[in-house]
Tab-separated table of C-alpha atoms in Angstrom:
chain	number	residue	atom	x	y	z
A	1	MET	CA	-10.938	-164.414	-37.973
A	2	ASP	CA	-7.899	-163.791	-36.134
A	3	THR	CA	-4.952	-162.725	-39.204
A	4	LYS	CA	-1.548	-162.228	-38.543
A	5	PHE	CA	0.984	-160.942	-40.442
A	6	GLU	CA	4.080	-160.381	-40.195
A	7	SER	CA	7.417	-158.252	-41.825
A	8	SER	CA	10.732	-159.154	-42.134
A	9	ILE	CA	13.410	-159.057	-39.884
A	10	ARG	CA	14.987	-155.979	-40.247
A	11	GLU	CA	18.629	-155.534	-38.168
A	12	ILE	CA	19.151	-152.364	-36.449
A	13	PRO	CA	22.643	-150.273	-36.193
A	14	TYR	CA	21.129	-149.815	-31.728
A	15	SER	CA	21.120	-151.535	-28.810
A	16	GLN	CA	18.164	-153.564	-28.260
A	17	GLU	CA	18.224	-151.820	-25.162
A	18	ALA	CA	18.114	-148.172	-27.109
A	19	VAL	CA	15.314	-148.938	-29.105
A	20	TYR	CA	13.763	-150.181	-26.946
A	21	HIS	CA	13.825	-147.080	-25.322
A	22	ARG	CA	12.584	-145.037	-27.804
A	23	LEU	CA	9.405	-147.557	-29.075
A	24	SER	CA	8.428	-147.427	-25.307
A	25	ASP	CA	7.853	-144.187	-24.969
A	26	LEU	CA	5.729	-142.712	-27.566
A	27	SER	CA	6.651	-139.437	-26.548
A	28	LEU	CA	9.598	-139.004	-28.153
A	29	SER	CA	9.163	-139.746	-31.459
A	30	GLU	CA	7.875	-136.652	-31.645
A	31	GLN	CA	10.572	-135.973	-33.895
A	32	VAL	CA	9.557	-137.911	-36.287
A	33	ARG	CA	7.308	-135.171	-37.678
A	34	ASP	CA	9.108	-133.374	-39.386
A	35	ARG	CA	10.767	-135.952	-41.972
A	36	LEU	CA	6.746	-136.729	-42.252
A	37	PRO	CA	5.509	-134.885	-45.767
A	38	GLU	CA	4.059	-131.150	-44.805
A	39	ASP	CA	0.431	-131.535	-44.894
A	40	LYS	CA	0.631	-134.292	-42.978
A	41	ARG	CA	2.258	-133.000	-40.493
A	42	GLU	CA	-0.830	-131.947	-38.604
A	43	ASP	CA	-2.754	-134.854	-39.420
A	44	ILE	CA	-0.501	-136.345	-35.996
A	45	THR	CA	-0.400	-136.125	-32.031
A	46	PHE	CA	2.471	-138.251	-29.919
A	47	GLU	CA	1.674	-138.593	-26.277
A	48	ASN	CA	3.114	-140.201	-23.947
A	49	ASP	CA	1.281	-143.822	-24.714
A	50	THR	CA	-0.960	-142.257	-27.520
A	51	ILE	CA	-0.536	-141.640	-31.243
A	52	THR	CA	-3.489	-140.647	-33.173
A	53	MET	CA	-3.322	-139.739	-36.715
A	54	SER	CA	-5.679	-139.312	-39.431
A	55	VAL	CA	-6.304	-141.458	-42.131
A	56	PRO	CA	-8.811	-140.079	-44.735
A	57	PRO	CA	-11.387	-141.468	-45.630
A	58	VAL	CA	-11.446	-143.434	-42.140
A	59	GLY	CA	-11.184	-140.428	-39.978
A	60	SER	CA	-9.003	-140.850	-36.840
A	61	ILE	CA	-7.535	-143.261	-35.438
A	62	SER	CA	-4.797	-143.735	-31.959
A	63	ILE	CA	-3.038	-146.613	-30.920
A	64	ARG	CA	-1.974	-147.267	-27.796
A	65	ILE	CA	1.193	-149.062	-25.334
A	66	CYS	CA	-0.553	-151.978	-23.756
A	67	ASP	CA	2.337	-153.479	-22.361
A	68	ARG	CA	5.697	-153.065	-22.375
A	69	GLU	CA	8.511	-156.132	-21.795
A	70	GLU	CA	11.451	-154.105	-21.669
A	71	PRO	CA	13.633	-154.754	-23.410
A	72	LYS	CA	12.060	-156.712	-25.751
A	73	THR	CA	8.476	-156.617	-26.816
A	74	ILE	CA	6.327	-153.677	-27.398
A	75	LYS	CA	2.590	-154.056	-27.323
A	76	TYR	CA	0.684	-152.345	-28.697
A	77	GLU	CA	-3.704	-151.439	-29.296
A	78	THR	CA	-5.902	-149.794	-31.893
A	79	ALA	CA	-8.424	-147.317	-29.037
A	80	ASN	CA	-9.409	-145.938	-32.074
A	81	SER	CA	-9.827	-147.633	-34.791
A	82	PRO	CA	-12.782	-148.921	-37.875
A	83	LEU	CA	-10.545	-151.790	-37.424
A	84	PRO	CA	-9.508	-152.555	-33.977
A	85	PHE	CA	-5.740	-154.521	-34.775
A	86	ASN	CA	-3.073	-155.439	-31.885
A	87	LEU	CA	0.330	-154.661	-33.403
A	88	TRP	CA	3.788	-156.531	-31.584
A	89	VAL	CA	7.579	-155.021	-31.331
A	90	GLN	CA	9.850	-157.765	-31.126
A	91	LEU	CA	13.462	-157.080	-30.150
A	92	LEU	CA	16.673	-159.092	-30.461
A	93	PRO	CA	20.080	-158.663	-29.439
A	94	ILE	CA	22.925	-159.670	-32.209
A	95	THR	CA	25.681	-157.365	-30.484
A	96	ALA	CA	26.129	-154.851	-27.740
A	97	THR	CA	25.402	-152.948	-30.250
A	98	THR	CA	22.638	-153.832	-33.656
A	99	CYS	CA	19.816	-155.014	-32.751
A	100	LYS	CA	17.271	-156.877	-35.315
A	101	MET	CA	13.589	-156.381	-34.842
A	102	ARG	CA	10.622	-157.791	-36.061
A	103	LEU	CA	6.846	-157.176	-36.094
A	104	THR	CA	3.164	-158.234	-36.724
A	105	ILE	CA	-0.422	-156.479	-36.383
A	106	LYS	CA	-2.562	-159.470	-35.154
A	107	ALA	CA	-6.878	-158.382	-35.971
A	108	ASP	CA	-9.660	-159.945	-36.248
A	109	LEU	CA	-10.681	-160.035	-39.814
A	110	ASN	CA	-13.414	-162.181	-41.918
A	111	PRO	CA	-12.947	-163.283	-44.764
A	112	PHE	CA	-13.984	-160.113	-47.385
A	113	VAL	CA	-12.251	-157.951	-45.358
A	114	LYS	CA	-8.969	-160.068	-45.428
A	115	GLY	CA	-9.046	-160.266	-49.211
A	116	MET	CA	-9.581	-156.265	-49.222
A	117	ILE	CA	-6.618	-155.399	-46.494
A	118	SER	CA	-4.689	-157.312	-46.485
A	119	LYS	CA	-2.022	-156.489	-49.170
A	120	PRO	CA	-1.724	-152.803	-48.531
A	121	LEU	CA	-1.586	-153.689	-44.779
A	122	LYS	CA	0.927	-156.078	-45.251
A	123	GLU	CA	3.552	-152.587	-47.479
A	124	GLY	CA	2.525	-150.967	-44.718
A	125	LEU	CA	4.178	-152.989	-42.165
A	126	GLU	CA	6.824	-153.504	-44.321
A	127	ARG	CA	6.418	-149.862	-44.324
A	128	LEU	CA	6.885	-149.409	-40.977
A	129	ALA	CA	9.781	-151.661	-40.116
A	130	ASP	CA	12.098	-149.949	-42.992
A	131	ALA	CA	10.927	-146.669	-40.836
A	132	ILE	CA	11.564	-148.139	-37.536
A	133	ALA	CA	14.470	-149.689	-38.494
A	134	ALA	CA	16.396	-146.490	-40.287
A	135	GLY	CA	15.324	-144.736	-37.149
A	136	THR	CA	17.919	-142.587	-35.026
A	137	TYR	CA	18.427	-143.751	-31.254
A	138	GLU	CA	20.215	-142.293	-29.400
């Protein structure tokens, strides 16, 4: 059964185009590595269209960009994950120098799994939205 989780809307003090450009090229996200805890820095790699990370106890998970609609939507999908899901980043302009963003995750979850992971998944989505909103997009 398809289950959808949405973050609350975040305002970002950068233009829609600047945020889109940074988020649509995952190799530019390499700068995020310095903000990670030191013991997690080696567990994540960034390439143009893919992020691969180690998630104990699950193992290695890869997420890749599967669609771009410049400058408003970037769609990601799991390339290697025990729980397949899609993630969308939606960007809308507010002014020439600010935009708003919402994240959406859609996953095919059975009722048992949904009950176990709904709360942590929603919390993780909100933390990811906070991190993206706090990013630098110059």
